[in-house]
């Protein structure tokens, strides 16, 4: 499996004339090697050369045994200890993978992950190399999920379906957003999740008018809309669901915006097919809300890619004109947010199949009116 990913990386590097990519401990390294290191203060860098030489892993000596045990592909290891520091190990790794001539050659790094510490060390070890951004190349590799990834994502979605159901069942008047958030976290673990995809969002009453609300001690009241946005991690892969419920009777306006958001979610999912663009999907969902008179209140993109990271390409937004392939996974999450009234968002995770869009999350989308 990982050798196939390495082969695709090598092809992409060759096409773009990269001599190598040099990766931090993060999602891309996990994707290629199965290794899940956290970037501490000690230099840890993996070098994947385009010339077919075995990838090199420069790492603290105390991490060596763990890396050798868990690496999902063949690598050469360059451990360093605290007394000596990493520079010689990095220089040796560069020499063994790229040779002594580095001037003018392209080294791809993750602009969103690499720190000045690693950047300076790399410049020193590979004099004259041109350091460029490898994030787009790597994102492209990861966008199409293989069977193993789709199985993990399906499981992550089933876990969050179960967890959100059990979370909603425990809502009571007088409970706070933070209390429900803690319940949601517990239910994700109880349902088999390794943890949360991100800090869950519980936005109640007027707070639901803010798409990225920070949970507070506000207590639930009769008539509240409550937005619950949460996700589960399984084998490193994430789910991301949002449902909006109402405590006792909804106002006529709350019911109206709910029906519009639901119709937009349905329209966004229905239009998905191989080759569609993010912009077209965004338009399909947005048109419903605009036609209903609430276009100015749908204040974010329709969705984002999902996988090892909670936000990754493709983005479901105007200007996203790349045809999307079978195997791409992303969210559909239209919303309406009205200051002083509240908001509604309904979010599902989908995968493009030959037949169209398949929803991985399947928890009930109809308005749930809690009688509590
Ligand atoms: Co979400
Ligand atoms: Co989302």
JSON list of C-alpha atoms in Angstrom, two decimals, residues 12-13 54 76 85 93 123 131 162-163 165 167 186 207 212 218 230 240 252 265 278 328 349 351 360:
[
{"chain": "A", "resi": 12, "resn": "UNK", "atom": "CA", "xyz": [4.77, 13.57, -9.26]},
{"chain": "A", "resi": 13, "resn": "UNK", "atom": "CA", "xyz": [8.22, 14.76, -8.15]},
{"chain": "A", "resi": 54, "resn": "UNK", "atom": "CA", "xyz": [15.65, 4.63, -0.36]},
{"chain": "A", "resi": 76, "resn": "UNK", "atom": "CA", "xyz": [17.41, 4.39, 5.91]},
{"chain": "A", "resi": 85, "resn": "UNK", "atom": "CA", "xyz": [22.94, 17.61, 17.47]},
{"chain": "A", "resi": 93, "resn": "UNK", "atom": "CA", "xyz": [21.20, 11.81, 4.78]},
{"chain": "A", "resi": 123, "resn": "UNK", "atom": "CA", "xyz": [19.76, 25.15, 3.88]},
{"chain": "A", "resi": 131, "resn": "UNK", "atom": "CA", "xyz": [13.49, 25.32, -1.43]},
{"chain": "A", "resi": 162, "resn": "UNK", "atom": "CA", "xyz": [-23.70, 7.06, 16.68]},
{"chain": "A", "resi": 163, "resn": "UNK", "atom": "CA", "xyz": [-22.02, 9.63, 18.92]},
{"chain": "A", "resi": 165, "resn": "UNK", "atom": "CA", "xyz": [-27.31, 10.57, 18.22]},
{"chain": "A", "resi": 167, "resn": "UNK", "atom": "CA", "xyz": [-25.23, 13.36, 22.45]},
{"chain": "A", "resi": 186, "resn": "UNK", "atom": "CA", "xyz": [-17.18, 10.99, 25.76]},
{"chain": "A", "resi": 207, "resn": "UNK", "atom": "CA", "xyz": [-24.59, 31.89, 19.72]},
{"chain": "A", "resi": 212, "resn": "UNK", "atom": "CA", "xyz": [-17.07, 29.17, 14.52]},
{"chain": "A", "resi": 218, "resn": "UNK", "atom": "CA", "xyz": [-24.60, 29.53, 28.32]},
{"chain": "A", "resi": 230, "resn": "UNK", "atom": "CA", "xyz": [-18.20, 17.38, 15.81]},
{"chain": "A", "resi": 240, "resn": "UNK", "atom": "CA", "xyz": [-17.03, 15.91, 10.46]},
{"chain": "A", "resi": 252, "resn": "UNK", "atom": "CA", "xyz": [-41.66, 30.03, 12.16]},
{"chain": "A", "resi": 265, "resn": "UNK", "atom": "CA", "xyz": [-27.56, 20.22, 1.67]},
{"chain": "A", "resi": 278, "resn": "UNK", "atom": "CA", "xyz": [-16.01, 22.46, -6.24]},
{"chain": "A", "resi": 328, "resn": "UNK", "atom": "CA", "xyz": [-12.28, 12.53, -3.47]},
{"chain": "A", "resi": 349, "resn": "UNK", "atom": "CA", "xyz": [-19.18, 13.87, 4.57]},
{"chain": "A", "resi": 351, "resn": "UNK", "atom": "CA", "xyz": [-17.14, 10.58, -1.40]},
{"chain": "A", "resi": 360, "resn": "UNK", "atom": "CA", "xyz": [-20.59, 8.64, 4.59]}
]
